[in-house]
Amino acid sequence: MILPLSDAIERFVSDGASVALEGFTHLIPFAAGHEIIRQRRRELHLIRMTPDLIYDQMIGMGCARKLTFSWGGNPGVGSLHRLRDAIEQQWPRPLELDEHSHAGMAAAFCAGAARLPFGTLRGYLGTDLPAHNPNIRRVACPFTGEMLAAVPALNPDVTIVHAQRADQAGNVAIEGILGAAREAALAAKTLIVTVEEIVDELPPAMNAIVLPHWIVSAVVPCRGGAYPSYAQGCYARDNAFYRRWDAIARERASFLAWMDEHVLGTHDHHAFLAGLQQADA
Amino acid sequence: MILPLSDAIERFVSDGASVALEGFTHLIPFAAGHEIIRQRRRELHLIRMTPDLIYDQMIGMGCARKLTFSWGGNPGVGSLHRLRDAIEQQWPRPLELDEHSHAGMAAAFCAGAARLPFGTLRGYLGTDLPAHNPNIRRVACPFTGEMLAAVPALNPDVTIVHAQRADQAGNVAIEGILGAAREAALAAKTLIVTVEEIVDELPPAMNAIVLPHWIVSAVVPCRGGAYPSYAQGCYARDNAFYRRWDAIARERASFLAWMDEHVLGTHDHHAFLAGLQQADA
Amino acid sequence: MSACSRDEWMTVAAARQLQGRSVCFVGIGLPSAACNLARLTHAPQLVLIYESGAIGTRSDVLPLSIGDGELAETAACVVPLPEIFSYYLQAGRIDIGFLGAAQIDRHGNLNSTVIGPYATPTTRLPGAGGAPEIALHARQVLVMLRASPRSFVERLDFRTSAGYLDGHGARARSGAPGGGPRAVITDFGMLTPHPLSEELQLTALFADATVDEARAAVGWPLAVAERIDTIATPSTHELDTLHALNARTREAHARPVRIPL
Amino acid sequence: MSACSRDEWMTVAAARQLQGRSVCFVGIGLPSAACNLARLTHAPQLVLIYESGAIGTRSDVLPLSIGDGELAETAACVVPLPEIFSYYLQAGRIDIGFLGAAQIDRHGNLNSTVIGPYATPTTRLPGAGGAPEIALHARQVLVMLRASPRSFVERLDFRTSAGYLDGHGARARSGAPGGGPRAVITDFGMLTPHPLSEELQLTALFADATVDEARAAVGWPLAVAERIDTIATPSTHELDTLHALNARTREAHARPVRIPL
């Protein structure tokens, strides 16, 4: 089913839902996150290995009740100030944490994709994380008796990923760095994919990365939908924006002003991008 | 390290070793199996989801002590007569079975690739297999209490796979149907890859299937090394040969005569193929 | 319509069970023919998955093996086999799974492992393959199997994959996520499970088959439904399409393969 | 040689630790610079893996993030992130892992989670990322971290990843498969674990650094090895290569990005 972004968010993302916007540095679905902010969703359980700027924005705008994550920084730049403010000062509201390592979250997404109730890893040894997260437990190997770490499967109510293209039938093709996006997509109860373009037919893909149409709930045409993250073969990561974000998000007032102007004050992602372009010019 | 096939087998495949020649219908490493027969290896623990003709030959020639497998037929044709004879009549010697379903073996290879001691699946329910295989057990989810099936990891002493090409550094590129070949390769203690050709450099692969050089113990140039199985983009499966095998292997005498002439009586895979070509002409 | 063999009739009857965009986990032989016939006639959107890793294949000829090159070339994508079993089958993403077997019992349980004792079989069969988990997870299972008292048996020598176990809800109580065998398509017609007892009963016959023939071919006292449907004779379109598919397949498989010297 | 900053000196010192065909699990920042410097000077066969999924990258510029497009384009291949952690790191296929942190203790344990109590931190740090399992599984770990009494601490606020735990073989007894921190490269030189106590001790200084400077920068009573090596001043070739790499990187990152309208 091909839907406009606003319809897809309205239809599939409810208050209180668990939502994973995945994509590791590459293909982060910014447009979808902004639309969730515009539609003022609340009490979301946000799930993402690296919250990145998009969750900094959603958390700062009060969309989230809980965060499942494994690394919450601005890559190569520093802190996510809105995430820190939520944890350190409970602003704009308290944020419950379900904190993992990358390896643990990866195992949880894989378990979710396979519809197993838990994932197993040789991990979380010598770290204080399990002491603060009851979702990190141990399981004994039924053959060797060895104790291993276990994490509960992640099966988001909604996963949203961004991709380069889909065909009319709803098959989605992804190129480049994947992070855990594919596993998060396969683990979802509902899967929304925003894409740079929709083509009549994808070429036979052989071993390329494809999400077949019947696991995709909605395809959303959304050019530039990953900006300021990037889409391999379409546009580059705006590293300068990631650096600028540090100053924008450092204070509540400047953050709110920016969100008001650029996200709440724009009608859709095209208007958001046009506004930034104008500001640059 | 680039080695001739006979050197690679001599060096890495010892009597008594556990050996997985993987490749699902596609890219079955026949040449390597024939070389193991020529070198008269004994007491091997053979591992393969679908034993196929190559293990029918190795078992019939007395190379194997034990077989880990999940489906032992001649696809689309019928029985593997040498495998049947080994199980039903212990000819040429008894064969211990470690029998699984495809899903169970896949989970075991994945666990092996991840160096976890066991794999978990929701499987083996309502089947008599666990009653006959102590390697199929149960494990409780530490979060939900649900009981799941568990299988021990497969970590073959040697895995051998066939691929289209490798570069001089030993990186291997595979195209087409994979079966569990990639996981079996990653699970191996020693990995031998026979390839159709060796090129100076593989193109940057992005999301294609590559086995990076430092997990490959030896690359063996071996054109036609998967025949009568196939290599996508190089040559087709010889379905007629698979049909002919049914008659060749049905009786011990005709089987032994064929193996004597075509495998033991040839010096290497090139001579094997040349002999078949001559017989065809 | 033209005359047709019972194999063809079975294939057509199975194809008719497939509708719309159903996702089918396909085995080699009759199931592959049935799925592709459906795709080429009334269900062009059908999604065919082969356990070798090919998803959404649209092969022009039938594969002899489950991993033939045509499957990869015409697939929407090819994934590692472990993902087929974990991310697709186990994840509940398969609508219809096809199974065959050497033996079936009255509750649709199947044996493809051994005739005789497991340790000392009189006949060693190929074994489980994907069957136990297809039987467990597919939303519905279609069994295709020619009938004889040796194959439709009172008691399996080995239970490879679960149908309705002992019936009367035993399967659901066991925690099996999938729905179990929806129908057994055989060479006299079709058996389907009784809604309560889950015992297979004769509910449809090919136009030229009889209840007596069915009873003679089944090794247990066959239950017969109150009303028996007649399975419509294959149409000319169905038969022509199937004949053309089989002809293309024969031609492709007979093409001599160049030995890669 | 030309004058160089302590960051540059650290980068060069780390690069020299990398030899031959070692497989390096690379983080962003100084580790990425060190690995690429080694690759561009004495160790062209080095294999660089980034947790985003890029294996064997040969990027011409340094990535700002761990998943930049250059990494994918120049990689031998790109795999899903879960495979990096299971099939490569956990499988013991990483020779050298790089870690940074906000705090380190005398046994090389690291904190990158919180300053203050976990539930009510005074400073929330980014968190674990790949660190706990890199620390666990890499054959050797190199820590790169500028020193101050606030970062080299008597007691961590939170242990995110394991060094030698309490020392004296505690790490090996815990069952950790990897070897632990081989060296801590900091802005006065290098600390390495004592073979028995596994306490970090000062074993090498940059040519212009002193033991007193090192002691002042470390928040515990720093053990000093009997013999202290001097880390050779960066060569002109090393510095030129690093400067050129950094210049290419700055130039690439300053290139304005077209907003994809």
PDB file of N, CA, C and O in Angstrom, chain D residues 23-81:
ATOM      1  N   VAL D  23      43.255  -7.492  12.101  1.00  0.00           N
ATOM      2  CA  VAL D  23      41.878  -7.081  11.880  1.00  0.00           C
ATOM      3  C   VAL D  23      41.487  -6.152  13.024  1.00  0.00           C
ATOM      4  O   VAL D  23      41.489  -6.554  14.188  1.00  0.00           O
ATOM      5  N   CYS D  24      41.177  -4.896  12.688  1.00  0.00           N
ATOM      6  CA  CYS D  24      40.929  -3.871  13.703  1.00  0.00           C
ATOM      7  C   CYS D  24      39.462  -3.463  13.707  1.00  0.00           C
ATOM      8  O   CYS D  24      38.903  -3.133  12.659  1.00  0.00           O
ATOM      9  N   PHE D  25      38.871  -3.468  14.880  1.00  0.00           N
ATOM     10  CA  PHE D  25      37.509  -2.975  15.070  1.00  0.00           C
ATOM     11  C   PHE D  25      37.650  -1.498  15.439  1.00  0.00           C
ATOM     12  O   PHE D  25      38.143  -1.166  16.504  1.00  0.00           O
ATOM     13  N   VAL D  26      37.216  -0.627  14.540  1.00  0.00           N
ATOM     14  CA  VAL D  26      37.598   0.772  14.614  1.00  0.00           C
ATOM     15  C   VAL D  26      36.459   1.632  15.138  1.00  0.00           C
ATOM     16  O   VAL D  26      35.319   1.496  14.692  1.00  0.00           O
ATOM     17  N   GLY D  27      36.779   2.521  16.051  1.00  0.00           N
ATOM     18  CA  GLY D  27      35.820   3.535  16.475  1.00  0.00           C
ATOM     19  C   GLY D  27      36.147   4.860  15.804  1.00  0.00           C
ATOM     20  O   GLY D  27      37.155   4.996  15.125  1.00  0.00           O
ATOM     21  N   ILE D  28      35.238   5.804  15.996  1.00  0.00           N
ATOM     22  CA  ILE D  28      35.382   7.131  15.390  1.00  0.00           C
ATOM     23  C   ILE D  28      36.373   7.969  16.186  1.00  0.00           C
ATOM     24  O   ILE D  28      36.549   7.767  17.379  1.00  0.00           O
ATOM     25  N   GLY D  29      37.021   8.936  15.512  1.00  0.00           N
ATOM     26  CA  GLY D  29      37.925   9.846  16.195  1.00  0.00           C
ATOM     27  C   GLY D  29      39.362   9.368  16.095  1.00  0.00           C
ATOM     28  O   GLY D  29      39.791   8.890  15.048  1.00  0.00           O
ATOM     29  N   LEU D  30      40.115   9.454  17.198  1.00  0.00           N
ATOM     30  CA  LEU D  30      41.529   9.097  17.165  1.00  0.00           C
ATOM     31  C   LEU D  30      41.767   7.665  16.672  1.00  0.00           C
ATOM     32  O   LEU D  30      42.681   7.440  15.881  1.00  0.00           O
ATOM     33  N   PRO D  31      40.986   6.662  17.114  1.00  0.00           N
ATOM     34  CA  PRO D  31      41.231   5.305  16.617  1.00  0.00           C
ATOM     35  C   PRO D  31      41.136   5.207  15.104  1.00  0.00           C
ATOM     36  O   PRO D  31      41.952   4.554  14.456  1.00  0.00           O
ATOM     37  N   SER D  32      40.139   5.864  14.532  1.00  0.00           N
ATOM     38  CA  SER D  32      39.969   5.833  13.089  1.00  0.00           C
ATOM     39  C   SER D  32      41.178   6.467  12.409  1.00  0.00           C
ATOM     40  O   SER D  32      41.692   5.946  11.414  1.00  0.00           O
ATOM     41  N   ALA D  33      41.661   7.574  12.962  1.00  0.00           N
ATOM     42  CA  ALA D  33      42.852   8.222  12.402  1.00  0.00           C
ATOM     43  C   ALA D  33      44.057   7.301  12.533  1.00  0.00           C
ATOM     44  O   ALA D  33      44.837   7.150  11.586  1.00  0.00           O
ATOM     45  N   ALA D  34      44.209   6.668  13.688  1.00  0.00           N
ATOM     46  CA  ALA D  34      45.370   5.799  13.913  1.00  0.00           C
ATOM     47  C   ALA D  34      45.373   4.617  12.946  1.00  0.00           C
ATOM     48  O   ALA D  34      46.397   4.287  12.346  1.00  0.00           O
ATOM     49  N   CYS D  35      44.218   3.987  12.783  1.00  0.00           N
ATOM     50  CA  CYS D  35      44.135   2.817  11.903  1.00  0.00           C
ATOM     51  C   CYS D  35      44.422   3.199  10.470  1.00  0.00           C
ATOM     52  O   CYS D  35      45.124   2.493   9.741  1.00  0.00           O
ATOM     53  N   ASN D  36      43.852   4.311  10.035  1.00  0.00           N
ATOM     54  CA  ASN D  36      44.064   4.699   8.649  1.00  0.00           C
ATOM     55  C   ASN D  36      45.490   5.190   8.427  1.00  0.00           C
ATOM     56  O   ASN D  36      46.056   4.977   7.350  1.00  0.00           O
ATOM     57  N   LEU D  37      46.079   5.811   9.439  1.00  0.00           N
ATOM     58  CA  LEU D  37      47.484   6.206   9.330  1.00  0.00           C
ATOM     59  C   LEU D  37      48.357   4.960   9.174  1.00  0.00           C
ATOM     60  O   LEU D  37      49.248   4.914   8.314  1.00  0.00           O
ATOM     61  N   ALA D  38      48.112   3.951   9.970  1.00  0.00           N
ATOM     62  CA  ALA D  38      48.889   2.708   9.865  1.00  0.00           C
ATOM     63  C   ALA D  38      48.715   2.092   8.484  1.00  0.00           C
ATOM     64  O   ALA D  38      49.678   1.640   7.859  1.00  0.00           O
ATOM     65  N   ARG D  39      47.470   2.100   7.996  1.00  0.00           N
ATOM     66  CA  ARG D  39      47.178   1.532   6.680  1.00  0.00           C
ATOM     67  C   ARG D  39      47.914   2.291   5.573  1.00  0.00           C
ATOM     68  O   ARG D  39      48.372   1.699   4.596  1.00  0.00           O
ATOM     69  N   LEU D  40      48.058   3.601   5.759  1.00  0.00           N
ATOM     70  CA  LEU D  40      48.679   4.425   4.720  1.00  0.00           C
ATOM     71  C   LEU D  40      50.194   4.497   4.867  1.00  0.00           C
ATOM     72  O   LEU D  40      50.877   5.060   4.012  1.00  0.00           O
ATOM     73  N   THR D  41      50.724   3.934   5.960  1.00  0.00           N
ATOM     74  CA  THR D  41      52.185   3.951   6.118  1.00  0.00           C
ATOM     75  C   THR D  41      52.731   2.520   6.126  1.00  0.00           C
ATOM     76  O   THR D  41      52.915   1.920   5.082  1.00  0.00           O
ATOM     77  N   HIS D  42      52.914   1.942   7.321  1.00  0.00           N
ATOM     78  CA  HIS D  42      53.660   0.681   7.415  1.00  0.00           C
ATOM     79  C   HIS D  42      52.794  -0.566   7.319  1.00  0.00           C
ATOM     80  O   HIS D  42      53.329  -1.671   7.261  1.00  0.00           O
ATOM     81  N   ALA D  43      51.459  -0.433   7.352  1.00  0.00           N
ATOM     82  CA  ALA D  43      50.617  -1.636   7.413  1.00  0.00           C
ATOM     83  C   ALA D  43      49.491  -1.591   6.380  1.00  0.00           C
ATOM     84  O   ALA D  43      48.308  -1.549   6.726  1.00  0.00           O
ATOM     85  N   PRO D  44      49.845  -1.623   5.098  1.00  0.00           N
ATOM     86  CA  PRO D  44      48.821  -1.478   4.048  1.00  0.00           C
ATOM     87  C   PRO D  44      47.801  -2.615   4.037  1.00  0.00           C
ATOM     88  O   PRO D  44      46.714  -2.454   3.490  1.00  0.00           O
ATOM     89  N   GLN D  45      48.138  -3.761   4.637  1.00  0.00           N
ATOM     90  CA  GLN D  45      47.236  -4.913   4.609  1.00  0.00           C
ATOM     91  C   GLN D  45      46.263  -4.949   5.791  1.00  0.00           C
ATOM     92  O   GLN D  45      45.477  -5.889   5.925  1.00  0.00           O
ATOM     93  N   LEU D  46      46.360  -3.972   6.666  1.00  0.00           N
ATOM     94  CA  LEU D  46      45.471  -3.917   7.822  1.00  0.00           C
ATOM     95  C   LEU D  46      44.004  -4.010   7.383  1.00  0.00           C
ATOM     96  O   LEU D  46      43.607  -3.408   6.399  1.00  0.00           O
ATOM     97  N   VAL D  47      43.211  -4.752   8.139  1.00  0.00           N
ATOM     98  CA  VAL D  47      41.786  -4.865   7.825  1.00  0.00           C
ATOM     99  C   VAL D  47      41.000  -4.020   8.830  1.00  0.00           C
ATOM    100  O   VAL D  47      41.082  -4.260  10.031  1.00  0.00           O
ATOM    101  N   LEU D  48      40.242  -3.051   8.326  1.00  0.00           N
ATOM    102  CA  LEU D  48      39.469  -2.184   9.213  1.00  0.00           C
ATOM    103  C   LEU D  48      37.989  -2.556   9.149  1.00  0.00           C
ATOM    104  O   LEU D  48      37.411  -2.648   8.070  1.00  0.00           O
ATOM    105  N   ILE D  49      37.410  -2.775  10.327  1.00  0.00           N
ATOM    106  CA  ILE D  49      35.980  -3.088  10.426  1.00  0.00           C
ATOM    107  C   ILE D  49      35.295  -2.010  11.255  1.00  0.00           C
ATOM    108  O   ILE D  49      35.776  -1.658  12.333  1.00  0.00           O
ATOM    109  N   TYR D  50      34.209  -1.488  10.744  1.00  0.00           N
ATOM    110  CA  TYR D  50      33.404  -0.527  11.507  1.00  0.00           C
ATOM    111  C   TYR D  50      32.100  -1.197  11.921  1.00  0.00           C
ATOM    112  O   TYR D  50      31.525  -1.973  11.155  1.00  0.00           O
ATOM    113  N   GLU D  51      31.627  -0.891  13.118  1.00  0.00           N
ATOM    114  CA  GLU D  51      30.480  -1.625  13.661  1.00  0.00           C
ATOM    115  C   GLU D  51      29.222  -1.446  12.821  1.00  0.00           C
ATOM    116  O   GLU D  51      28.308  -2.255  12.884  1.00  0.00           O
ATOM    117  N   SER D  52      29.166  -0.394  12.013  1.00  0.00           N
ATOM    118  CA  SER D  52      28.011  -0.187  11.143  1.00  0.00           C
ATOM    119  C   SER D  52      27.853  -1.311  10.124  1.00  0.00           C
ATOM    120  O   SER D  52      26.798  -1.435   9.523  1.00  0.00           O
ATOM    121  N   GLY D  53      28.914  -2.105   9.910  1.00  0.00           N
ATOM    122  CA  GLY D  53      28.797  -3.224   8.986  1.00  0.00           C
ATOM    123  C   GLY D  53      29.832  -3.239   7.877  1.00  0.00           C
ATOM    124  O   GLY D  53      29.875  -4.180   7.092  1.00  0.00           O
ATOM    125  N   ALA D  54      30.664  -2.204   7.799  1.00  0.00           N
ATOM    126  CA  ALA D  54      31.652  -2.115   6.722  1.00  0.00           C
ATOM    127  C   ALA D  54      32.897  -2.920   7.088  1.00  0.00           C
ATOM    128  O   ALA D  54      33.482  -2.716   8.139  1.00  0.00           O
ATOM    129  N   ILE D  55      33.279  -3.838   6.206  1.00  0.00           N
ATOM    130  CA  ILE D  55      34.430  -4.716   6.426  1.00  0.00           C
ATOM    131  C   ILE D  55      35.502  -4.417   5.380  1.00  0.00           C
ATOM    132  O   ILE D  55      35.211  -4.391   4.188  1.00  0.00           O
ATOM    133  N   GLY D  56      36.729  -4.194   5.856  1.00  0.00           N
ATOM    134  CA  GLY D  56      37.829  -3.983   4.924  1.00  0.00           C
ATOM    135  C   GLY D  56      37.739  -2.660   4.182  1.00  0.00           C
ATOM    136  O   GLY D  56      38.015  -2.596   2.991  1.00  0.00           O
ATOM    137  N   THR D  57      37.377  -1.597   4.888  1.00  0.00           N
ATOM    138  CA  THR D  57      37.259  -0.295   4.221  1.00  0.00           C
ATOM    139  C   THR D  57      38.633   0.286   3.927  1.00  0.00           C
ATOM    140  O   THR D  57      39.595   0.053   4.652  1.00  0.00           O
ATOM    141  N   ARG D  58      38.702   1.058   2.858  1.00  0.00           N
ATOM    142  CA  ARG D  58      39.937   1.747   2.465  1.00  0.00           C
ATOM    143  C   ARG D  58      39.588   3.175   2.106  1.00  0.00           C
ATOM    144  O   ARG D  58      39.908   3.657   1.027  1.00  0.00           O
ATOM    145  N   SER D  59      38.892   3.830   3.038  1.00  0.00           N
ATOM    146  CA  SER D  59      38.413   5.170   2.774  1.00  0.00           C
ATOM    147  C   SER D  59      39.592   6.124   2.658  1.00  0.00           C
ATOM    148  O   SER D  59      40.590   5.995   3.348  1.00  0.00           O
ATOM    149  N   ASP D  60      39.434   7.100   1.781  1.00  0.00           N
ATOM    150  CA  ASP D  60      40.472   8.079   1.536  1.00  0.00           C
ATOM    151  C   ASP D  60      40.438   9.211   2.565  1.00  0.00           C
ATOM    152  O   ASP D  60      41.413   9.914   2.761  1.00  0.00           O
ATOM    153  N   VAL D  61      39.268   9.360   3.197  1.00  0.00           N
ATOM    154  CA  VAL D  61      39.114  10.389   4.231  1.00  0.00           C
ATOM    155  C   VAL D  61      38.558   9.712   5.481  1.00  0.00           C
ATOM    156  O   VAL D  61      38.025   8.609   5.417  1.00  0.00           O
ATOM    157  N   LEU D  62      38.678  10.381   6.600  1.00  0.00           N
ATOM    158  CA  LEU D  62      38.158   9.808   7.850  1.00  0.00           C
ATOM    159  C   LEU D  62      36.671  10.068   7.949  1.00  0.00           C
ATOM    160  O   LEU D  62      36.198  11.159   7.619  1.00  0.00           O
ATOM    161  N   PRO D  63      35.918   9.103   8.415  1.00  0.00           N
ATOM    162  CA  PRO D  63      34.475   9.328   8.583  1.00  0.00           C
ATOM    163  C   PRO D  63      34.213  10.197   9.817  1.00  0.00           C
ATOM    164  O   PRO D  63      34.959  10.129  10.791  1.00  0.00           O
ATOM    165  N   LEU D  64      33.175  11.022   9.741  1.00  0.00           N
ATOM    166  CA  LEU D  64      32.754  11.740  10.953  1.00  0.00           C
ATOM    167  C   LEU D  64      31.911  10.795  11.802  1.00  0.00           C
ATOM    168  O   LEU D  64      32.068  10.709  13.008  1.00  0.00           O
ATOM    169  N   SER D  65      31.023  10.088  11.141  1.00  0.00           N
ATOM    170  CA  SER D  65      30.236   9.091  11.853  1.00  0.00           C
ATOM    171  C   SER D  65      30.736   7.721  11.458  1.00  0.00           C
ATOM    172  O   SER D  65      31.463   7.561  10.486  1.00  0.00           O
ATOM    173  N   ILE D  66      30.272   6.749  12.204  1.00  0.00           N
ATOM    174  CA  ILE D  66      30.765   5.388  12.045  1.00  0.00           C
ATOM    175  C   ILE D  66      30.113   4.691  10.858  1.00  0.00           C
ATOM    176  O   ILE D  66      30.447   3.564  10.515  1.00  0.00           O
ATOM    177  N   GLY D  67      29.192   5.370  10.199  1.00  0.00           N
ATOM    178  CA  GLY D  67      28.492   4.748   9.089  1.00  0.00           C
ATOM    179  C   GLY D  67      28.480   5.623   7.850  1.00  0.00           C
ATOM    180  O   GLY D  67      27.563   5.552   7.043  1.00  0.00           O
ATOM    181  N   ASP D  68      29.506   6.447   7.672  1.00  0.00           N
ATOM    182  CA  ASP D  68      29.545   7.333   6.512  1.00  0.00           C
ATOM    183  C   ASP D  68      29.574   6.548   5.199  1.00  0.00           C
ATOM    184  O   ASP D  68      30.020   5.398   5.149  1.00  0.00           O
ATOM    185  N   GLY D  69      29.124   7.206   4.149  1.00  0.00           N
ATOM    186  CA  GLY D  69      29.024   6.574   2.848  1.00  0.00           C
ATOM    187  C   GLY D  69      30.357   6.096   2.295  1.00  0.00           C
ATOM    188  O   GLY D  69      30.424   5.060   1.633  1.00  0.00           O
ATOM    189  N   GLU D  70      31.442   6.833   2.580  1.00  0.00           N
ATOM    190  CA  GLU D  70      32.765   6.428   2.068  1.00  0.00           C
ATOM    191  C   GLU D  70      33.119   5.033   2.576  1.00  0.00           C
ATOM    192  O   GLU D  70      33.801   4.270   1.907  1.00  0.00           O
ATOM    193  N   LEU D  71      32.695   4.719   3.796  1.00  0.00           N
ATOM    194  CA  LEU D  71      33.018   3.412   4.363  1.00  0.00           C
ATOM    195  C   LEU D  71      32.400   2.302   3.526  1.00  0.00           C
ATOM    196  O   LEU D  71      33.036   1.296   3.237  1.00  0.00           O
ATOM    197  N   ALA D  72      31.146   2.492   3.136  1.00  0.00           N
ATOM    198  CA  ALA D  72      30.461   1.465   2.349  1.00  0.00           C
ATOM    199  C   ALA D  72      31.072   1.361   0.957  1.00  0.00           C
ATOM    200  O   ALA D  72      31.303   0.267   0.444  1.00  0.00           O
ATOM    201  N   GLU D  73      31.351   2.507   0.364  1.00  0.00           N
ATOM    202  CA  GLU D  73      31.828   2.499  -1.022  1.00  0.00           C
ATOM    203  C   GLU D  73      33.193   1.842  -1.170  1.00  0.00           C
ATOM    204  O   GLU D  73      33.496   1.275  -2.210  1.00  0.00           O
ATOM    205  N   THR D  74      34.024   1.957  -0.150  1.00  0.00           N
ATOM    206  CA  THR D  74      35.383   1.424  -0.273  1.00  0.00           C
ATOM    207  C   THR D  74      35.559   0.105   0.469  1.00  0.00           C
ATOM    208  O   THR D  74      36.668  -0.396   0.583  1.00  0.00           O
ATOM    209  N   ALA D  75      34.462  -0.466   0.965  1.00  0.00           N
ATOM    210  CA  ALA D  75      34.566  -1.695   1.751  1.00  0.00           C
ATOM    211  C   ALA D  75      34.693  -2.917   0.858  1.00  0.00           C
ATOM    212  O   ALA D  75      34.201  -2.932  -0.272  1.00  0.00           O
ATOM    213  N   ALA D  76      35.351  -3.958   1.391  1.00  0.00           N
ATOM    214  CA  ALA D  76      35.325  -5.250   0.710  1.00  0.00           C
ATOM    215  C   ALA D  76      33.890  -5.761   0.665  1.00  0.00           C
ATOM    216  O   ALA D  76      33.455  -6.351  -0.315  1.00  0.00           O
ATOM    217  N   CYS D  77      33.136  -5.533   1.731  1.00  0.00           N
ATOM    218  CA  CYS D  77      31.703  -5.796   1.729  1.00  0.00           C
ATOM    219  C   CYS D  77      31.058  -5.116   2.926  1.00  0.00           C
ATOM    220  O   CYS D  77      31.734  -4.680   3.847  1.00  0.00           O
ATOM    221  N   VAL D  78      29.742  -5.033   2.857  1.00  0.00           N
ATOM    222  CA  VAL D  78      28.957  -4.438   3.931  1.00  0.00           C
ATOM    223  C   VAL D  78      27.970  -5.492   4.400  1.00  0.00           C
ATOM    224  O   VAL D  78      27.224  -6.042   3.594  1.00  0.00           O
ATOM    225  N   VAL D  79      27.972  -5.808   5.673  1.00  0.00           N
ATOM    226  CA  VAL D  79      27.051  -6.820   6.195  1.00  0.00           C
ATOM    227  C   VAL D  79      26.139  -6.179   7.240  1.00  0.00           C
ATOM    228  O   VAL D  79      26.438  -5.104   7.759  1.00  0.00           O
ATOM    229  N   PRO D  80      25.018  -6.828   7.553  1.00  0.00           N
ATOM    230  CA  PRO D  80      24.165  -6.300   8.610  1.00  0.00           C
ATOM    231  C   PRO D  80      24.943  -6.203   9.928  1.00  0.00           C
ATOM    232  O   PRO D  80      25.756  -7.072  10.231  1.00  0.00           O
ATOM    233  N   LEU D  81      24.660  -5.159  10.682  1.00  0.00           N
ATOM    234  CA  LEU D  81      25.348  -4.947  11.962  1.00  0.00           C
ATOM    235  C   LEU D  81      25.294  -6.152  12.891  1.00  0.00           C
ATOM    236  O   LEU D  81      26.304  -6.470  13.538  1.00  0.00           O
TER     237      LEU D  81
END
